[in-house]
Short mmCIF file of C-alpha atoms and ligand atoms in Angstrom, two decimals:
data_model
loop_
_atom_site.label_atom_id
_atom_site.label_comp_id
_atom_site.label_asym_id
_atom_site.label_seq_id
_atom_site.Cartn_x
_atom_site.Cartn_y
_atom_site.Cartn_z
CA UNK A 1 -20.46 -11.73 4.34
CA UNK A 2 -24.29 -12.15 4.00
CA UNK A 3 -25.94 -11.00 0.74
CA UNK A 4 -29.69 -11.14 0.13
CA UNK A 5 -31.55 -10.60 -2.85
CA UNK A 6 -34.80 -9.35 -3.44
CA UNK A 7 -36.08 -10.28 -6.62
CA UNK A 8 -40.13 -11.50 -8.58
CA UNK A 9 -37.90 -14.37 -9.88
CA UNK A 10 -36.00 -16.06 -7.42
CA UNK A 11 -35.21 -19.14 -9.72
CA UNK A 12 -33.37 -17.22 -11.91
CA UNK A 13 -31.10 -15.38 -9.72
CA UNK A 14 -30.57 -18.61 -7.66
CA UNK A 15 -27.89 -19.73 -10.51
CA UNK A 16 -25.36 -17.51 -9.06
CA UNK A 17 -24.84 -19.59 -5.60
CA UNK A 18 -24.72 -22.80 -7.49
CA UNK A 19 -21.37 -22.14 -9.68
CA UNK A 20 -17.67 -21.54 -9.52
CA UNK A 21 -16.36 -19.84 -6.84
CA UNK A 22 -18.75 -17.96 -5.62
CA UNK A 23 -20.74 -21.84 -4.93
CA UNK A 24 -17.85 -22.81 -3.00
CA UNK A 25 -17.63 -19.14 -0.85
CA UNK A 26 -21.31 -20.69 0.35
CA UNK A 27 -19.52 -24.22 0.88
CA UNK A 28 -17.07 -22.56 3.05
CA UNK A 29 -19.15 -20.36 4.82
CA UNK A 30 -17.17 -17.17 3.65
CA UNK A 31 -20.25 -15.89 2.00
CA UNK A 32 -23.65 -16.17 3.08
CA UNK A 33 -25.98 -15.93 0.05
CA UNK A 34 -30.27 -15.71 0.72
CA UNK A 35 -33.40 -15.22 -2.14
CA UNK A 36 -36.38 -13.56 -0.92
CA UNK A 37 -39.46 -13.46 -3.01
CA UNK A 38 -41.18 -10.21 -3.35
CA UNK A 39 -44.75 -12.13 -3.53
CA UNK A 40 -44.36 -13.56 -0.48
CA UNK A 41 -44.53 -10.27 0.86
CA UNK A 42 -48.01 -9.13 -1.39
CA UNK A 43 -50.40 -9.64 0.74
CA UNK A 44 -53.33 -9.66 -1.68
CA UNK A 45 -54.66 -13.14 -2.56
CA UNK A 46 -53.20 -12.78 -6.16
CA UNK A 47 -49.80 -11.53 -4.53
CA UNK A 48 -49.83 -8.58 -6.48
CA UNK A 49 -46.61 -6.77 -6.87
CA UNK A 50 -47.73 -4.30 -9.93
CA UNK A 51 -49.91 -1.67 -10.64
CA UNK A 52 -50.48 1.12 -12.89
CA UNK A 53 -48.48 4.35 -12.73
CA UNK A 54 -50.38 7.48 -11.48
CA UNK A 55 -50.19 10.11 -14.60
CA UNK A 56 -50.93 7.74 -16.73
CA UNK A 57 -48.06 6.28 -19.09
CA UNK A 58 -47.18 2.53 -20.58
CA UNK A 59 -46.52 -0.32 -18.05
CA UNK A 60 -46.47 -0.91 -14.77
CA UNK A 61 -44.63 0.57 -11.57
CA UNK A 62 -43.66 -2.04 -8.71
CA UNK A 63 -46.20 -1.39 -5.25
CA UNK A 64 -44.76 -0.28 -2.29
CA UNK A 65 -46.50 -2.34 0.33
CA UNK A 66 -44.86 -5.69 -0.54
CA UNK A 67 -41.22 -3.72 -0.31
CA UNK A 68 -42.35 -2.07 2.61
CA UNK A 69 -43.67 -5.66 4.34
CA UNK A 70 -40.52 -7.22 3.35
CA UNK A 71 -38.52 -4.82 5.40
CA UNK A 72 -40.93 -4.51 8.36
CA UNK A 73 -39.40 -8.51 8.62
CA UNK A 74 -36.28 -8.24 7.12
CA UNK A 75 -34.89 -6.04 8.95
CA UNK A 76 -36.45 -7.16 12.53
CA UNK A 77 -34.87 -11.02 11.19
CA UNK A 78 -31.67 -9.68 9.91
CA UNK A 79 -30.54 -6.58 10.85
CA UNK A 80 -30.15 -3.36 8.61
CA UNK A 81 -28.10 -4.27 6.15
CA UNK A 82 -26.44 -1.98 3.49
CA UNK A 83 -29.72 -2.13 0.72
CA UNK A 84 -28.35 -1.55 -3.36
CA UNK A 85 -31.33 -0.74 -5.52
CA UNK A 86 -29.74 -2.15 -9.59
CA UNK A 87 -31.08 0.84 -12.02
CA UNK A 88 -29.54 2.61 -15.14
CA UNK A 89 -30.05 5.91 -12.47
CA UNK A 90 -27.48 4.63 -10.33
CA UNK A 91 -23.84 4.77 -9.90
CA UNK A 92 -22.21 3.00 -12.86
CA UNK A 93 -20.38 0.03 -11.12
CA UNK A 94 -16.38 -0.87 -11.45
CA UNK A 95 -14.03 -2.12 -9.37
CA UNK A 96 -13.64 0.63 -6.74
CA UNK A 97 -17.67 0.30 -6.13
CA UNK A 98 -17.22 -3.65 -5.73
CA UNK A 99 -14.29 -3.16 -3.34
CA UNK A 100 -16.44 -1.21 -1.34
CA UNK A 101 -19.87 -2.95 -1.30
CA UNK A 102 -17.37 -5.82 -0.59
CA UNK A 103 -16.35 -4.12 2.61
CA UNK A 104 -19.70 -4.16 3.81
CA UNK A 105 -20.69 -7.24 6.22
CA UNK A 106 -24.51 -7.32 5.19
CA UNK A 107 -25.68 -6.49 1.32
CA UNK A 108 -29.34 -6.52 0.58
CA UNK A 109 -30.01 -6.27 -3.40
CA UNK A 110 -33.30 -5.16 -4.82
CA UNK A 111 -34.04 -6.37 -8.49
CA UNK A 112 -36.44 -3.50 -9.83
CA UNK A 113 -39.07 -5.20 -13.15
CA UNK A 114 -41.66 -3.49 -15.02
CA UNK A 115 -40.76 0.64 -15.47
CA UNK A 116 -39.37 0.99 -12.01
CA UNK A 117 -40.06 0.92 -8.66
CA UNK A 118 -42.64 3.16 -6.55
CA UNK A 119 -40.14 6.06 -5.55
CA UNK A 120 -41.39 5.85 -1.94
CA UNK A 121 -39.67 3.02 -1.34
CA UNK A 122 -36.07 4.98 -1.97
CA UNK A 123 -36.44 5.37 1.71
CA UNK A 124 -34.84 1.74 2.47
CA UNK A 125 -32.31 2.31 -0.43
CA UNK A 126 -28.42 2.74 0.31
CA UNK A 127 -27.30 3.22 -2.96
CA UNK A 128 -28.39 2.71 -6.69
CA UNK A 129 -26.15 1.02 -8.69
CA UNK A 130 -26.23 0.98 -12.31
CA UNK A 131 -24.39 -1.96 -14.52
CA UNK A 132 -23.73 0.43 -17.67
CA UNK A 133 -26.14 2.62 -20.14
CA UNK A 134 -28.48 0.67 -21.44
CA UNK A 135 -32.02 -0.58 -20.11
CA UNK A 136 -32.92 -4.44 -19.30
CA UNK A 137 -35.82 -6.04 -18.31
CA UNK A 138 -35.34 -6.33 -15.15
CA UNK A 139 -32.39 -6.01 -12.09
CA UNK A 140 -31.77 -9.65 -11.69
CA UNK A 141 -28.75 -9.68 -13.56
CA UNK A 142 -27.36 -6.39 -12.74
CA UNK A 143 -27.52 -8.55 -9.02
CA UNK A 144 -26.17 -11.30 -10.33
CA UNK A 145 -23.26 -9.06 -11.77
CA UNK A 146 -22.37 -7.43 -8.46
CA UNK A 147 -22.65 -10.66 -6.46
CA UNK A 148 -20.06 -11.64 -8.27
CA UNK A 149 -17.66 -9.38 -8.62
CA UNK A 150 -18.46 -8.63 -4.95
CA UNK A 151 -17.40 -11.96 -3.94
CA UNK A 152 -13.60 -11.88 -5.81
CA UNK A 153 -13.16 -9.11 -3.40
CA UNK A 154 -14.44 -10.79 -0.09
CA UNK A 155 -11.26 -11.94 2.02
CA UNK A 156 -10.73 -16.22 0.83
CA UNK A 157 -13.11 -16.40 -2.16
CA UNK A 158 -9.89 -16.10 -4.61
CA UNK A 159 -6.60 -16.06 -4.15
CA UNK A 160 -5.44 -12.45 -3.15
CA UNK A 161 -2.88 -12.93 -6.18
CA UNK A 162 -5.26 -13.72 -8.79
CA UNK A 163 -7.01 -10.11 -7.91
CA UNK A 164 -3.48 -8.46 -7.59
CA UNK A 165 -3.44 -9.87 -11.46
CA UNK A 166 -6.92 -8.69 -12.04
CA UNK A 167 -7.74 -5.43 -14.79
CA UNK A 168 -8.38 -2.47 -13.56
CA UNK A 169 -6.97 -3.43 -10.15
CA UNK A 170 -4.54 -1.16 -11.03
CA UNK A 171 -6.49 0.75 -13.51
CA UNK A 172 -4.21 -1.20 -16.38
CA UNK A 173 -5.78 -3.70 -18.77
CA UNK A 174 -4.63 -7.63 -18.31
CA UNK A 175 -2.32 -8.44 -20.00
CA UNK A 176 -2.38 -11.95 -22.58
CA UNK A 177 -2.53 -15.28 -21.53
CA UNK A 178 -0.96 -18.80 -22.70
CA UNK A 179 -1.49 -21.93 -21.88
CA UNK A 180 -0.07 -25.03 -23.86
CA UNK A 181 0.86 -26.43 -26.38
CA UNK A 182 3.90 -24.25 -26.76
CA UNK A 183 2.81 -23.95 -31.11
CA UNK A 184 -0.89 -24.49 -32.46
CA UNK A 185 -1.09 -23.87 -36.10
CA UNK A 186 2.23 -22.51 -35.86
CA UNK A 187 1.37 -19.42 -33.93
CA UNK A 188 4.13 -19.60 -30.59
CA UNK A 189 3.96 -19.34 -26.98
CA UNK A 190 6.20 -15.73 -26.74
CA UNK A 191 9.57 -17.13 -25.61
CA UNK A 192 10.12 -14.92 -22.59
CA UNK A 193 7.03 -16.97 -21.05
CA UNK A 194 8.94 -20.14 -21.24
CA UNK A 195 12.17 -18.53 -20.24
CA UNK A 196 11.73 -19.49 -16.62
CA UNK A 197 13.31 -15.37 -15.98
CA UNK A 198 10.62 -14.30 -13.75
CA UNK A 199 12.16 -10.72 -13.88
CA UNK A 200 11.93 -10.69 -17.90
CA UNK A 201 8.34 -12.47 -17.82
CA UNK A 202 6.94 -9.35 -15.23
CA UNK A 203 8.30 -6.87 -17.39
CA UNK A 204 7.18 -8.88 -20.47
CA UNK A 205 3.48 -8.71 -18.45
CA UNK A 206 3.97 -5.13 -17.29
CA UNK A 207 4.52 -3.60 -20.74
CA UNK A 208 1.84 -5.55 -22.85
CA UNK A 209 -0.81 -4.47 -20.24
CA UNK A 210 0.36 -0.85 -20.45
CA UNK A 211 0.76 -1.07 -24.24
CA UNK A 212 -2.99 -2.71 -24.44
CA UNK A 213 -4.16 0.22 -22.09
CA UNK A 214 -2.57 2.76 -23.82
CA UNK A 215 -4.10 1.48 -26.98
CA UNK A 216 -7.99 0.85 -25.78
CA UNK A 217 -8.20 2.91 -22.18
CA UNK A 218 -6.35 6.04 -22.35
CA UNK A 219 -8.50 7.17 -19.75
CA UNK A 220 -7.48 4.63 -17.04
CA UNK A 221 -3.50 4.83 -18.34
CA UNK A 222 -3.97 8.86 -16.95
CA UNK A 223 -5.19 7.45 -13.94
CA UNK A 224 -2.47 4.53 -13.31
CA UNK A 225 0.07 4.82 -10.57
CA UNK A 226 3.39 4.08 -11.70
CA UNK A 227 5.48 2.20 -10.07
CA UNK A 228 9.49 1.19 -10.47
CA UNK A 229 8.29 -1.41 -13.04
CA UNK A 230 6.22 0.50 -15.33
CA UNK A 231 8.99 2.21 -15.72
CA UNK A 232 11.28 0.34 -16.84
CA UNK A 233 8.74 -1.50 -19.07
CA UNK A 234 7.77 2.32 -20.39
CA UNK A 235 12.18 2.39 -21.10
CA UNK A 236 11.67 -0.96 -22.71
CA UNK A 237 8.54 -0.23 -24.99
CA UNK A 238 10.49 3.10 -26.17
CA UNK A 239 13.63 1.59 -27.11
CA UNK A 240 11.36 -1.17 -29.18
CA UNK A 241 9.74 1.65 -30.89
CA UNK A 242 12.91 3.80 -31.58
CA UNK A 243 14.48 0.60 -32.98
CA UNK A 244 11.56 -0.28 -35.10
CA UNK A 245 11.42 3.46 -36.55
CA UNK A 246 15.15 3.12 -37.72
C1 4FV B 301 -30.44 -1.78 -14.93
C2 4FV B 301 -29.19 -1.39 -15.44
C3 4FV B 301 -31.70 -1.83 -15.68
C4 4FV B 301 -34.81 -0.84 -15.70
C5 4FV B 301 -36.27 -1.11 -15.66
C6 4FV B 301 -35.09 -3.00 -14.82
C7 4FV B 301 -34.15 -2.17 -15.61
C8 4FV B 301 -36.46 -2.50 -15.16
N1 4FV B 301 -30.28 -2.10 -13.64
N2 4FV B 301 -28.30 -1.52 -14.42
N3 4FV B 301 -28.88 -0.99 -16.67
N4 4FV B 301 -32.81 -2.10 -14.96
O1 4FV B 301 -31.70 -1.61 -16.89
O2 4FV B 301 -28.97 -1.92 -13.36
O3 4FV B 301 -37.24 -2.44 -13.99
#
């Protein structure tokens, strides 16, 4: 998968190729990661990429000639590729929006600065995509964000389990973790974990995530799928509760 980013500050967003997993997708060639810088596409001798907003108003609105440059090349380089603009007017992303940008061969992410872009250039733009309700100072990080929950979903980045495992992959919360030592400060691994029962430590799993998304997501519990072990871990969390109100 190729991504590109489109961004005033290409050091900062360059971080996000150089860690983790994601740096080793790039390794292995699964993912294909490229920064373009918007200035290189001014073609003023200051490389202006601001200006004031007609009507008046505070700040500045990004130009559309060095967007519309960029894409006279881009696209004759690289092909159309699916373009996100990041902006608190788009789509607010989870997991089904990742697993289908991720489905895409070719991303191309625009990082708005400033008040916004100049609205003429919507006519490149695929889809807006929003990270949540509030407003930043720029889109560098909402393109950071999707690169990398993109990537979990792109076939070989992580182990297919680990997303199986993932929140929200089946609209329930995760559910807790341990790692050793068994006691610290006398708070204890939960014995089923060291049981070695697979069976008992699934169900264990099952009903702590639906208890924990009961709790803090109601919303995604009416939108879970149940399956054969929900059940039974539904059956299990009711006869705790029945005994515990005796
Ligand atoms: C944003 C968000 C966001 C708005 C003006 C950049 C800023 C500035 N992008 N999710 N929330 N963008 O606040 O994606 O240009």
């Amino acid at each position: 998968m190729r991504i590109s980013i489109l961004t005033i500050f290409p050091d900062f967003v360059r971080v996000v190729k150089e860690y983790g997993v994601v740096s080793q997708a790039v390794e292995n060639g699964i993912l294909e990661i490229e920064i373009f810088n918007l200035r290189d596409f001014a073609k003023d001798k200051h490389k202006t990429v601001d200006d004031y907003p007609y009507g008046g108003g505070p700040g500045m609105v990004m130009k559309p000639a060095p967007f519309f440059e960029f894409f006279k090349f881009y696209n004759e380089t690289y092909g159309k590729p699916y373009v996100v603009l990041t902006s608190p007017q788009g789509d607010v992303l989870n997991n089904s929006i990742a697993r289908e940008l991720a489905s895409k061969d070719h991303l191309l992410i625009i990082c708005g600065r400033y008040e916004g872009i100049d609205e003429r250039v919507m006519k490149f733009v695929d889809r807006e995509i929003s990270i949540g309700d509030y407003v930043l100072t720029g889109g560098e990080l909402p393109a950071m964000v999707i690169v990398d929950v993109v990537s979990r979903f792109v076939p070989g980045v992580v182990d297919e389990e680990s997303v199986k495992n993932d929140s929200f992959y089946n609209d329930l919360l995760d559910h807790p973790h341990y790692t050793r030592p068994r006691v610290i400060e006398d708070m204890r691994v939960p014995e089923v974990l060291i049981s070695g029962n697979h069976e008992e430590v699934e169900l264990w799993r099952r009903k702590e995530s639906l208890k924990k998304t009961m709790l803090k997501r109601p919303d995604l519990f009416m939108k879970h799928q149940f399956d054969e072990i929900d059940k039974r871990a539904l059956l299990s969390l009711f006869r705790e509760l029945m005994a515990d109100a005796k």
